[in-house]
Structures are given as C-alpha cells and as structure tokens.
PDB file of N, CA and C in Angstrom:
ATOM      1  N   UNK A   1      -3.502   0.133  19.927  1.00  0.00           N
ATOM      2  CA  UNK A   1      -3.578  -1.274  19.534  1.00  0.00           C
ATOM      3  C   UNK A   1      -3.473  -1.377  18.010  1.00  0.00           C
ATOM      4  N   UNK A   2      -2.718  -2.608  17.673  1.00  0.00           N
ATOM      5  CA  UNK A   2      -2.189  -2.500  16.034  1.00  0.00           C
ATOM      6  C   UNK A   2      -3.458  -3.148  15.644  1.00  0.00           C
ATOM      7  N   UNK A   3      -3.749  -2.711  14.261  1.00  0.00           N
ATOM      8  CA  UNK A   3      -4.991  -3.463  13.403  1.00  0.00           C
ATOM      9  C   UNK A   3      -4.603  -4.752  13.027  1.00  0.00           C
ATOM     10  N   UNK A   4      -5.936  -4.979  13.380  1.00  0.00           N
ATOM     11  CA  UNK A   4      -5.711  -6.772  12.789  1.00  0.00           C
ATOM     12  C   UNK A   4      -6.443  -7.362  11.688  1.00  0.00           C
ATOM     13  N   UNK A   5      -6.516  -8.474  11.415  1.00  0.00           N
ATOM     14  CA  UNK A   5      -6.901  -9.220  10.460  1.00  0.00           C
ATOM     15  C   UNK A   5      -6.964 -10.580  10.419  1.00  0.00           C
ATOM     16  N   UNK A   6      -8.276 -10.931  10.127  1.00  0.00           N
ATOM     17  CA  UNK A   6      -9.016 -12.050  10.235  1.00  0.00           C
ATOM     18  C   UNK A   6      -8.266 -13.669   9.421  1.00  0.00           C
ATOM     19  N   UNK A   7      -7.979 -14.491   9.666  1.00  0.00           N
ATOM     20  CA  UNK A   7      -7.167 -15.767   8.784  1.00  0.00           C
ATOM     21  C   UNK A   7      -7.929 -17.005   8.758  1.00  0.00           C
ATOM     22  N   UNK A   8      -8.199 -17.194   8.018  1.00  0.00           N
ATOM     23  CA  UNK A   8      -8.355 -18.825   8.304  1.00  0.00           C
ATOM     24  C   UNK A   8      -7.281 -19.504   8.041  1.00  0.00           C
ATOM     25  N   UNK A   9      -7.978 -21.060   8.388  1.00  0.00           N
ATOM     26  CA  UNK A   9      -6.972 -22.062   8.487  1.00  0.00           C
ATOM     27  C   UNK A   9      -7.475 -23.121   7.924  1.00  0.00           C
ATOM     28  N   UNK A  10      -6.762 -23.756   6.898  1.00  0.00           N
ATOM     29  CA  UNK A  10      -7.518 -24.707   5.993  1.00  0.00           C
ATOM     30  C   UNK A  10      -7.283 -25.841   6.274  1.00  0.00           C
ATOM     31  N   UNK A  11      -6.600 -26.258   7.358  1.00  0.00           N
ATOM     32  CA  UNK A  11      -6.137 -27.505   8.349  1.00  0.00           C
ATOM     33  C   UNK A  11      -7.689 -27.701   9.015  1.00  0.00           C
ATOM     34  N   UNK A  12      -8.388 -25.899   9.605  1.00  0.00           N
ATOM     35  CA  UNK A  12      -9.403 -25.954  10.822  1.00  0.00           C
ATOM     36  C   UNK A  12     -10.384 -24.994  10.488  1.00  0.00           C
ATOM     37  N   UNK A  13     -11.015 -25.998   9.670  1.00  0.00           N
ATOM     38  CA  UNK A  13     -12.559 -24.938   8.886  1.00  0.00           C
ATOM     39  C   UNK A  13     -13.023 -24.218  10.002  1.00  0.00           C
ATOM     40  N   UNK A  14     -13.631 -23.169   9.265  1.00  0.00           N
ATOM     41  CA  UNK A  14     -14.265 -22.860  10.383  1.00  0.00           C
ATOM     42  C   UNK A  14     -13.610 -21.663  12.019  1.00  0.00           C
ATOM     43  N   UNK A  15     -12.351 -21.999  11.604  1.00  0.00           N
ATOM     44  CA  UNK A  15     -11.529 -21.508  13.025  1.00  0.00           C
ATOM     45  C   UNK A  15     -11.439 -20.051  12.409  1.00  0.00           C
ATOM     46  N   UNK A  16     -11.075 -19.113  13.133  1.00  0.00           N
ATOM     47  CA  UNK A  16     -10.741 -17.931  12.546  1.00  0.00           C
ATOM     48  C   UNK A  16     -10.222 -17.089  13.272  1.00  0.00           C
ATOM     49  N   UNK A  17      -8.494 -16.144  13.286  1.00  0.00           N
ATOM     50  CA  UNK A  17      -7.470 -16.041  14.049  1.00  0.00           C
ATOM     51  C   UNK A  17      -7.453 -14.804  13.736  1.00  0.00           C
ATOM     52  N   UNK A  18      -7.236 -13.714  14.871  1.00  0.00           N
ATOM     53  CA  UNK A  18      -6.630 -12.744  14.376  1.00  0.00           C
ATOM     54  C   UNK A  18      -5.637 -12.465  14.482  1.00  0.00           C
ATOM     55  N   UNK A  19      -4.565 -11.748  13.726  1.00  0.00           N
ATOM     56  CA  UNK A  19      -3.045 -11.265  13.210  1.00  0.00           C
ATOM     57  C   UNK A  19      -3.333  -9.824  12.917  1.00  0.00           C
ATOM     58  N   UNK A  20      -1.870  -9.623  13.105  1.00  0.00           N
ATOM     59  CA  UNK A  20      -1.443  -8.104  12.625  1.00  0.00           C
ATOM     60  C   UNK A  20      -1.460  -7.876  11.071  1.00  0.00           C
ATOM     61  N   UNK A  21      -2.446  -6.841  10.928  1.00  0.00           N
ATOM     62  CA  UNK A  21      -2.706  -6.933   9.847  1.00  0.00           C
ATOM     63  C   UNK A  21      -1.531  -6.255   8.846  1.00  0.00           C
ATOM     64  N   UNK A  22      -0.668  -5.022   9.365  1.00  0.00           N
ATOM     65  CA  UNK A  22       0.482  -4.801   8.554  1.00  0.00           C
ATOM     66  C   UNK A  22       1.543  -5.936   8.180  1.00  0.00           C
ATOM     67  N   UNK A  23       1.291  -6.931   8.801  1.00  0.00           N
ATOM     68  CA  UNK A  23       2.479  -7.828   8.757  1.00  0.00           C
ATOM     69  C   UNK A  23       1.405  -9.198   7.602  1.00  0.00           C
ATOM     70  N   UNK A  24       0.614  -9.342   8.259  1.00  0.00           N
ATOM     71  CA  UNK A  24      -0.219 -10.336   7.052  1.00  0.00           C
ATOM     72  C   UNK A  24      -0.052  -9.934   5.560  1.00  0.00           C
ATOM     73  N   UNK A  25      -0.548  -8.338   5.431  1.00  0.00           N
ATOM     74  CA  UNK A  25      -1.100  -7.707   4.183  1.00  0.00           C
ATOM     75  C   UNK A  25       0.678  -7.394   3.300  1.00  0.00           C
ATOM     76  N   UNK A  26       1.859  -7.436   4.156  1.00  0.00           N
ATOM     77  CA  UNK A  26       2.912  -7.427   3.533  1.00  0.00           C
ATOM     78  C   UNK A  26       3.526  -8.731   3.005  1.00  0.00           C
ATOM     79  N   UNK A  27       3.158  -9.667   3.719  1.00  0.00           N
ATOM     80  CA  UNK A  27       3.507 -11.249   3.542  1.00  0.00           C
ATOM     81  C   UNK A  27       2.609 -11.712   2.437  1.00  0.00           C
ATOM     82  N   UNK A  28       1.465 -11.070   2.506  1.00  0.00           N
ATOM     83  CA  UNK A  28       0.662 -11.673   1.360  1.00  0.00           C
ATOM     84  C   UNK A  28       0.764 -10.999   0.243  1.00  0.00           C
ATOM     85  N   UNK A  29       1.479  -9.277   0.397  1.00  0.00           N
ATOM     86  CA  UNK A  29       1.899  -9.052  -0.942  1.00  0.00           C
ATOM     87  C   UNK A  29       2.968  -9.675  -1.694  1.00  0.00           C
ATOM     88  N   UNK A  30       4.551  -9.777  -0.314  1.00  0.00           N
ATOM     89  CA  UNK A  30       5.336 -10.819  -1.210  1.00  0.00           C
ATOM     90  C   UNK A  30       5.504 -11.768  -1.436  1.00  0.00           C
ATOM     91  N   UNK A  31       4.366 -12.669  -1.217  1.00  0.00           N
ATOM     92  CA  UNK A  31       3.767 -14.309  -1.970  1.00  0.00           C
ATOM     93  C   UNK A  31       3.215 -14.081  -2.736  1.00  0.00           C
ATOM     94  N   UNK A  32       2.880 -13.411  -3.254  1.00  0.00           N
ATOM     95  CA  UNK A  32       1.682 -12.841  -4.053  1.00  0.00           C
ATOM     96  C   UNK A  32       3.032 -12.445  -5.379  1.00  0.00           C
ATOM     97  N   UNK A  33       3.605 -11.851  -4.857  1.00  0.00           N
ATOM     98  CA  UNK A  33       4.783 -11.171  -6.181  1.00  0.00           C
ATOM     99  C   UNK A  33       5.860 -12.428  -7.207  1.00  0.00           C
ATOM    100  N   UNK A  34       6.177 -13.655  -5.761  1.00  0.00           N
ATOM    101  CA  UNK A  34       7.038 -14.503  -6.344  1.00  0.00           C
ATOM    102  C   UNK A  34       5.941 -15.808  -6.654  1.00  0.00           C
ATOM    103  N   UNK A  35       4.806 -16.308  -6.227  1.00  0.00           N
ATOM    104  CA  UNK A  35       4.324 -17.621  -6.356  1.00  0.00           C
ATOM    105  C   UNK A  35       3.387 -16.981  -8.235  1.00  0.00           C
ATOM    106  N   UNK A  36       3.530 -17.643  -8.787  1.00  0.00           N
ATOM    107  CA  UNK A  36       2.508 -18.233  -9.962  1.00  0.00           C
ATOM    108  C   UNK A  36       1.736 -19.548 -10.241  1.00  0.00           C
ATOM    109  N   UNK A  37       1.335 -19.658 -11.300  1.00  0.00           N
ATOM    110  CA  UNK A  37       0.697 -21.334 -11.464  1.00  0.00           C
ATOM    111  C   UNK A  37       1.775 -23.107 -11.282  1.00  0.00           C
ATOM    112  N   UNK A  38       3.437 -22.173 -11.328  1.00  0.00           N
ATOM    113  CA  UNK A  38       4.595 -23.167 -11.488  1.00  0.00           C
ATOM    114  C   UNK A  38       4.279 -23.611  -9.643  1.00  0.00           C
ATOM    115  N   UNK A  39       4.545 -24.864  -9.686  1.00  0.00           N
ATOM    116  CA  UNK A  39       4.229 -25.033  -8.199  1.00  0.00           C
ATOM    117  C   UNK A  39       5.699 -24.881  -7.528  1.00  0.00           C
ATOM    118  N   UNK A  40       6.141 -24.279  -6.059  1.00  0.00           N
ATOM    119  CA  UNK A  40       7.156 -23.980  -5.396  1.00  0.00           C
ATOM    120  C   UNK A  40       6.709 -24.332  -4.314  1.00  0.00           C
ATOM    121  N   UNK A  41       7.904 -25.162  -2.990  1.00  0.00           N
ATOM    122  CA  UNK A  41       7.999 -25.498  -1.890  1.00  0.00           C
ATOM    123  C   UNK A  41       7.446 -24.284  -1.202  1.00  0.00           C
ATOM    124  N   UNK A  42       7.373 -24.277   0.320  1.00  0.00           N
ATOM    125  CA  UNK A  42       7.338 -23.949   0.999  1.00  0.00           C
ATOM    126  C   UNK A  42       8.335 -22.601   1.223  1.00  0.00           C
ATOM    127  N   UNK A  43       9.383 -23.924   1.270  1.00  0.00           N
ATOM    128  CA  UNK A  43      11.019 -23.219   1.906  1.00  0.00           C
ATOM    129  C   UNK A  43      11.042 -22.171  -0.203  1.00  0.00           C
ATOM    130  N   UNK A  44      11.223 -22.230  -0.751  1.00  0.00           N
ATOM    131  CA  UNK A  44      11.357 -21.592  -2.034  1.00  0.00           C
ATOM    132  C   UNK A  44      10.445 -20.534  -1.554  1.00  0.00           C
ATOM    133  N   UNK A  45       9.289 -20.394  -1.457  1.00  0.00           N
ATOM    134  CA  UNK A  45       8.475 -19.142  -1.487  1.00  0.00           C
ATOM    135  C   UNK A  45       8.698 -18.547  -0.544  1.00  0.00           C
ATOM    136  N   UNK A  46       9.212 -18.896   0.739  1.00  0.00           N
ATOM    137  CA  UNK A  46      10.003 -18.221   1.852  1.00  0.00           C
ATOM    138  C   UNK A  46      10.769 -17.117   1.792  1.00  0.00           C
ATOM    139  N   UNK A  47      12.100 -18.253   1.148  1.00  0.00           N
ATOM    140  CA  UNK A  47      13.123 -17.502   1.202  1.00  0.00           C
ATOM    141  C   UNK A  47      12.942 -16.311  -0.091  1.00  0.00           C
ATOM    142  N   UNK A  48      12.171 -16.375  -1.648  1.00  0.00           N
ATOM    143  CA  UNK A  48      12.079 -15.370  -2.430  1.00  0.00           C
ATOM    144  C   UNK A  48      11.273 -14.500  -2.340  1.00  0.00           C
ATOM    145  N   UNK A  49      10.263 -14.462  -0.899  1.00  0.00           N
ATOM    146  CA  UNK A  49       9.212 -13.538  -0.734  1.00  0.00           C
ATOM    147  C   UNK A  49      10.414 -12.333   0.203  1.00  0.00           C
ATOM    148  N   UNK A  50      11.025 -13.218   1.351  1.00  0.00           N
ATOM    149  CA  UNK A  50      12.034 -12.265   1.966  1.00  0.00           C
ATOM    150  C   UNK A  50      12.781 -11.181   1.319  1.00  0.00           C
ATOM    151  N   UNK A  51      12.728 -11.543  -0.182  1.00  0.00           N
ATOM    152  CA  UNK A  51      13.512 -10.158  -0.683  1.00  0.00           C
ATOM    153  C   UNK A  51      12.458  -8.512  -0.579  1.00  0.00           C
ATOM    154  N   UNK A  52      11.383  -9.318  -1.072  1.00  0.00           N
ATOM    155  CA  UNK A  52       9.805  -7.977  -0.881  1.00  0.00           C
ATOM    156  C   UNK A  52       9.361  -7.981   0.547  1.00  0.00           C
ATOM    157  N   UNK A  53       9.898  -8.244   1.501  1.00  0.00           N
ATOM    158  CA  UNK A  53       9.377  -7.835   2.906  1.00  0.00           C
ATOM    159  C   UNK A  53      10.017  -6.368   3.345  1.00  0.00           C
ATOM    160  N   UNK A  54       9.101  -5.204   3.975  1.00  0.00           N
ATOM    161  CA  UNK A  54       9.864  -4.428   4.144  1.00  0.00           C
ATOM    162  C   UNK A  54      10.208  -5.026   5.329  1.00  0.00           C
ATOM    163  N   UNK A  55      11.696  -4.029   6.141  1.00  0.00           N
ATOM    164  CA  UNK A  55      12.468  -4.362   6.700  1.00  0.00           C
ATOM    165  C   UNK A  55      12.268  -3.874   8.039  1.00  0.00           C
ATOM    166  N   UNK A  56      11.279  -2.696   8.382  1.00  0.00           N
ATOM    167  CA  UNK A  56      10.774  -1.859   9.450  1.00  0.00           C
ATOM    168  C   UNK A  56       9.747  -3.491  10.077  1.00  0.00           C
ATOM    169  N   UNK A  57       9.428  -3.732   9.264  1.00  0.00           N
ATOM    170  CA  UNK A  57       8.126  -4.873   9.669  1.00  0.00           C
ATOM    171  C   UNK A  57       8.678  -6.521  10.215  1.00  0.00           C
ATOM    172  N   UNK A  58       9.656  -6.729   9.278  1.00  0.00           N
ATOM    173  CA  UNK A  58      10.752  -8.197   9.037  1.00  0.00           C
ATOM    174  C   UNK A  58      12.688  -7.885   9.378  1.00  0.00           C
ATOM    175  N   UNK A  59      12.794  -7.354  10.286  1.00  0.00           N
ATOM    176  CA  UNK A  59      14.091  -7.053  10.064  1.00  0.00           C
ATOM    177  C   UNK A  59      14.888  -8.020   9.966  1.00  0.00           C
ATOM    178  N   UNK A  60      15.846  -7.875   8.874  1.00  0.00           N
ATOM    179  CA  UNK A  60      16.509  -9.345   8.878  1.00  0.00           C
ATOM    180  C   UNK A  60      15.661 -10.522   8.249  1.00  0.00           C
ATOM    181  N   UNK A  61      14.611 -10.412   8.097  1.00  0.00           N
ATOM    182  CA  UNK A  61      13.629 -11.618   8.006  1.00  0.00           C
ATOM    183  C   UNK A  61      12.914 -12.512   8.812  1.00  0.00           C
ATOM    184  N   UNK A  62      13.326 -11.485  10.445  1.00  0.00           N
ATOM    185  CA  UNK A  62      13.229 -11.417  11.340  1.00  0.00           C
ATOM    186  C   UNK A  62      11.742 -12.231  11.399  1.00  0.00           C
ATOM    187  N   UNK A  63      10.897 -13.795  11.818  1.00  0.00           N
ATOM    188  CA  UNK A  63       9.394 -14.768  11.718  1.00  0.00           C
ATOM    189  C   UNK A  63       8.745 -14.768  10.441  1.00  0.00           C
ATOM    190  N   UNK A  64       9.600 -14.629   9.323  1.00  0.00           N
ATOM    191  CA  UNK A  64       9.052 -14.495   8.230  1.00  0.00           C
ATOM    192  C   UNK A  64       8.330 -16.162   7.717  1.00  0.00           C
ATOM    193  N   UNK A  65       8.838 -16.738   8.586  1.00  0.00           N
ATOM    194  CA  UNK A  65       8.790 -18.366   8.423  1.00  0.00           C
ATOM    195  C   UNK A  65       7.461 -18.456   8.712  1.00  0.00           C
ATOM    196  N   UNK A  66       6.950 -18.069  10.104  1.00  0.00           N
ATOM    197  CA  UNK A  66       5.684 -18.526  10.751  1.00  0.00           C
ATOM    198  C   UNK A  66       4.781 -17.533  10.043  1.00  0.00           C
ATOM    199  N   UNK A  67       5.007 -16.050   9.492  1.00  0.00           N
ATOM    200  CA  UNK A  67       3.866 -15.111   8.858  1.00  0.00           C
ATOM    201  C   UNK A  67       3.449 -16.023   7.612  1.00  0.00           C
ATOM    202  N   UNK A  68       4.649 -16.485   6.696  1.00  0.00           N
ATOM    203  CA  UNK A  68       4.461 -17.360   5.633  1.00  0.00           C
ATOM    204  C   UNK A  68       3.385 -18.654   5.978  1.00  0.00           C
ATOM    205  N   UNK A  69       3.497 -18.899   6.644  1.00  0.00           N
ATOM    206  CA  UNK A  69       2.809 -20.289   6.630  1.00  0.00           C
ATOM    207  C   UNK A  69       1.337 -20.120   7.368  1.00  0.00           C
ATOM    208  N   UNK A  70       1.397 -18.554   7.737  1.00  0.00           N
ATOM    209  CA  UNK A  70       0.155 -18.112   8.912  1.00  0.00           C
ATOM    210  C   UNK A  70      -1.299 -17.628   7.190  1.00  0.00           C
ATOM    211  N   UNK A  71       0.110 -17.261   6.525  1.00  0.00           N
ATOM    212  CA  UNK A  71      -0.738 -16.334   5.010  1.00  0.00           C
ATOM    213  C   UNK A  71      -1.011 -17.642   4.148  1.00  0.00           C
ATOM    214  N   UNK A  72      -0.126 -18.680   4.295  1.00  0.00           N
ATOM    215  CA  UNK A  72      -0.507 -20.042   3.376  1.00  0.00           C
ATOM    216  C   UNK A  72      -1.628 -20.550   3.398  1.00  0.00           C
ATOM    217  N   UNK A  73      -1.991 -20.528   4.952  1.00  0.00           N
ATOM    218  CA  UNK A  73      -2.921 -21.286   5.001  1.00  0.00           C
ATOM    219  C   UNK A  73      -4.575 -21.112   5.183  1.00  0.00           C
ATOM    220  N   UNK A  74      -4.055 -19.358   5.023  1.00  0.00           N
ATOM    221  CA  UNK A  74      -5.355 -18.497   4.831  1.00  0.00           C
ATOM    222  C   UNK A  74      -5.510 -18.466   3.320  1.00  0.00           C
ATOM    223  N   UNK A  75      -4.376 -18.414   2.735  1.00  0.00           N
ATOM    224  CA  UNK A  75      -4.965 -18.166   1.261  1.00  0.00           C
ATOM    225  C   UNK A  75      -5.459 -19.580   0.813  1.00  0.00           C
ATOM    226  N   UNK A  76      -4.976 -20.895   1.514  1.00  0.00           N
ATOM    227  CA  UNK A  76      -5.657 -22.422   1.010  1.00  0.00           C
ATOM    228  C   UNK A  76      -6.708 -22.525   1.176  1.00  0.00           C
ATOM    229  N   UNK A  77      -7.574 -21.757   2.307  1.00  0.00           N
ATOM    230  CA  UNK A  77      -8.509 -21.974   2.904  1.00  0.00           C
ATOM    231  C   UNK A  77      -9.367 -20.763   1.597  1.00  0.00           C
ATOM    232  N   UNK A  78      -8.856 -20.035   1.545  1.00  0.00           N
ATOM    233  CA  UNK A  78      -9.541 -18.741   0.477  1.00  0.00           C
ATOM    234  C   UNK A  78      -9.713 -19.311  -1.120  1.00  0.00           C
ATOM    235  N   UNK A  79      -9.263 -20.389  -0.992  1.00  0.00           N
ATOM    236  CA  UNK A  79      -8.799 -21.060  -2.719  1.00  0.00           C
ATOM    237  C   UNK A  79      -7.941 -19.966  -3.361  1.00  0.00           C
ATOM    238  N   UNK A  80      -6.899 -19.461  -3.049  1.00  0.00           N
ATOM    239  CA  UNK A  80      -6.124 -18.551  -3.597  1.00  0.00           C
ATOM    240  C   UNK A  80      -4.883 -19.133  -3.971  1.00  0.00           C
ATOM    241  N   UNK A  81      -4.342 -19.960  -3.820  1.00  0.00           N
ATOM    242  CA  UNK A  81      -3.405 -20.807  -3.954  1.00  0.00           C
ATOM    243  C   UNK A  81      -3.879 -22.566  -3.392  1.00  0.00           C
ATOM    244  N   UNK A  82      -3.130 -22.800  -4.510  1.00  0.00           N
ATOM    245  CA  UNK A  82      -3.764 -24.794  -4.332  1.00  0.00           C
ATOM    246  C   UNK A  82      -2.141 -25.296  -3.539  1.00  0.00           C
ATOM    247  N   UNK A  83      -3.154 -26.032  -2.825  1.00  0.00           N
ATOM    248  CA  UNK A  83      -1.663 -27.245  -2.454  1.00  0.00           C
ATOM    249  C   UNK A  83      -1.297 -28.741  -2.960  1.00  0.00           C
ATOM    250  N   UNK A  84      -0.263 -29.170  -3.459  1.00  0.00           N
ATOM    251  CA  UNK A  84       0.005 -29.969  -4.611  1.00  0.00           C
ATOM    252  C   UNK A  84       0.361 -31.326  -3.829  1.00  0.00           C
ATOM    253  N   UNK A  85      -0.004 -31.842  -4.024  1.00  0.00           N
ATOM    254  CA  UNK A  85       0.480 -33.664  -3.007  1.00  0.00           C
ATOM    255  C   UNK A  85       1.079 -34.275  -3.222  1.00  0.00           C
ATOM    256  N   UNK A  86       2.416 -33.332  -3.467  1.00  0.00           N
ATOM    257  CA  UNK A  86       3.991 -33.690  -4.033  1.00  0.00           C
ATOM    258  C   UNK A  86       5.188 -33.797  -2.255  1.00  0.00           C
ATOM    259  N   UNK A  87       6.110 -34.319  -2.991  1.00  0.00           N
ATOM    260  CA  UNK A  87       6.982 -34.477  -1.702  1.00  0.00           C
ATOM    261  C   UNK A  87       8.194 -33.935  -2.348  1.00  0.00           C
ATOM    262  N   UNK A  88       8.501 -33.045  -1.451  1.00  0.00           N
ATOM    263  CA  UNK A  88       8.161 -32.142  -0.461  1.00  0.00           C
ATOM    264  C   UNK A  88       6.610 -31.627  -1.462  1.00  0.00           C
ATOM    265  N   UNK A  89       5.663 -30.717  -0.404  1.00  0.00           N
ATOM    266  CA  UNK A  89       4.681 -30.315  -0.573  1.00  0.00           C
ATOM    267  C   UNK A  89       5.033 -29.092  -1.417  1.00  0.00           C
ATOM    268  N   UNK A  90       4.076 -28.898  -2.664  1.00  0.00           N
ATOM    269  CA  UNK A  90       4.243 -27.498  -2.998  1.00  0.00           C
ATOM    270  C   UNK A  90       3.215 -26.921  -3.438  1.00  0.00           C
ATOM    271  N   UNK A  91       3.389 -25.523  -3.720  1.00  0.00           N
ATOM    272  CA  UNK A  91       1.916 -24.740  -3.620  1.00  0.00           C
ATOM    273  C   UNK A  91       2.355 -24.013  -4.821  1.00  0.00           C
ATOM    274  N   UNK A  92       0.647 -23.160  -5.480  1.00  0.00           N
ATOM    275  CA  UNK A  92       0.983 -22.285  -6.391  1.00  0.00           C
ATOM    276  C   UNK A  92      -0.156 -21.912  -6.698  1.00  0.00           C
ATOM    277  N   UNK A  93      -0.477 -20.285  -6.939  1.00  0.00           N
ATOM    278  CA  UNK A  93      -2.001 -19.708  -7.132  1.00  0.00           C
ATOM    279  C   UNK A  93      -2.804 -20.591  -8.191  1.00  0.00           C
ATOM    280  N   UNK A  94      -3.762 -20.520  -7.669  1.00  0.00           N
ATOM    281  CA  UNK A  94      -5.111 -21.340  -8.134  1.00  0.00           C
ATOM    282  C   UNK A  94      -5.683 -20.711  -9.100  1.00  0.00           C
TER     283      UNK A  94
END
C-alpha cells in the first residue's frame, strides 16, 4: 500500500483527506518552485509547475490539474499561500 498524506481543505474546515503522498509531496514541490508573493491564476501555476513534475509520477502531465488544486487547497487551509479575490482568482505564498 502507497504512503499517504493527510490534506485539508479550506472550502471544509475541519475535513481531512488522505492522498498519495509521493504525488502530493511532488506537486507541492513544483508549486512551491514557480508560485512567489506575485499573485498567478490557477491555470498559470498549473501549467509552469508541469515542467518540475517528475514524469514516472505525472506522465505527460498525466491529473496534474486535480493534484494542483488537491495541494491548493491544503496549502490555503495551512496559510501557505493566500487566495486573492481577483477575477479570475489568483493565488501566491503568504
């Protein structure tokens, strides 16, 4: 059984999900590499984290969409990144 790892969800205090943790801890390294204090969409931190995903884990980029938004909303909930109440929505470490 693959190791997992604990998420929250800053939509659902309180809730708490487990995920694969090789696939979280890689998604959250490459958000972690492209987001700074400049605020970026969604779709922007997506598609420039996909370059730092390894490829054994994301082939192709193979749900990188749903890991992204699974790590977003653990790190909102972590205060690790703020979310900005811009349209489109954008985010950027806190």
């Amino acid at each position: 059984m693959a190791d997992k790892v604990e998420v929250e969800n800053v939509n659902t205090p309180g809730q708490v999900t487990r995920v694969d943790a090789a696939k979280y801890h890689a998604m959250k390294a490459a958000m972690m590499r492209v987001m700074s204090s400049q605020p970026m969409t969604a779709k922007a931190i997506k598609e420039a984290a996909k370059a730092h995903l390894p490829e054994d884990l994301f082939p192709g980029g193979a749900t990188a969409g749903w890991w992204q938004k699974s790590v977003q909303l653990d790190l909102e909930a972590k205060k690790v990144i703020t979310r900005h109440l811009s349209k489109p929505l954008t985010f950027s470490l806190t």
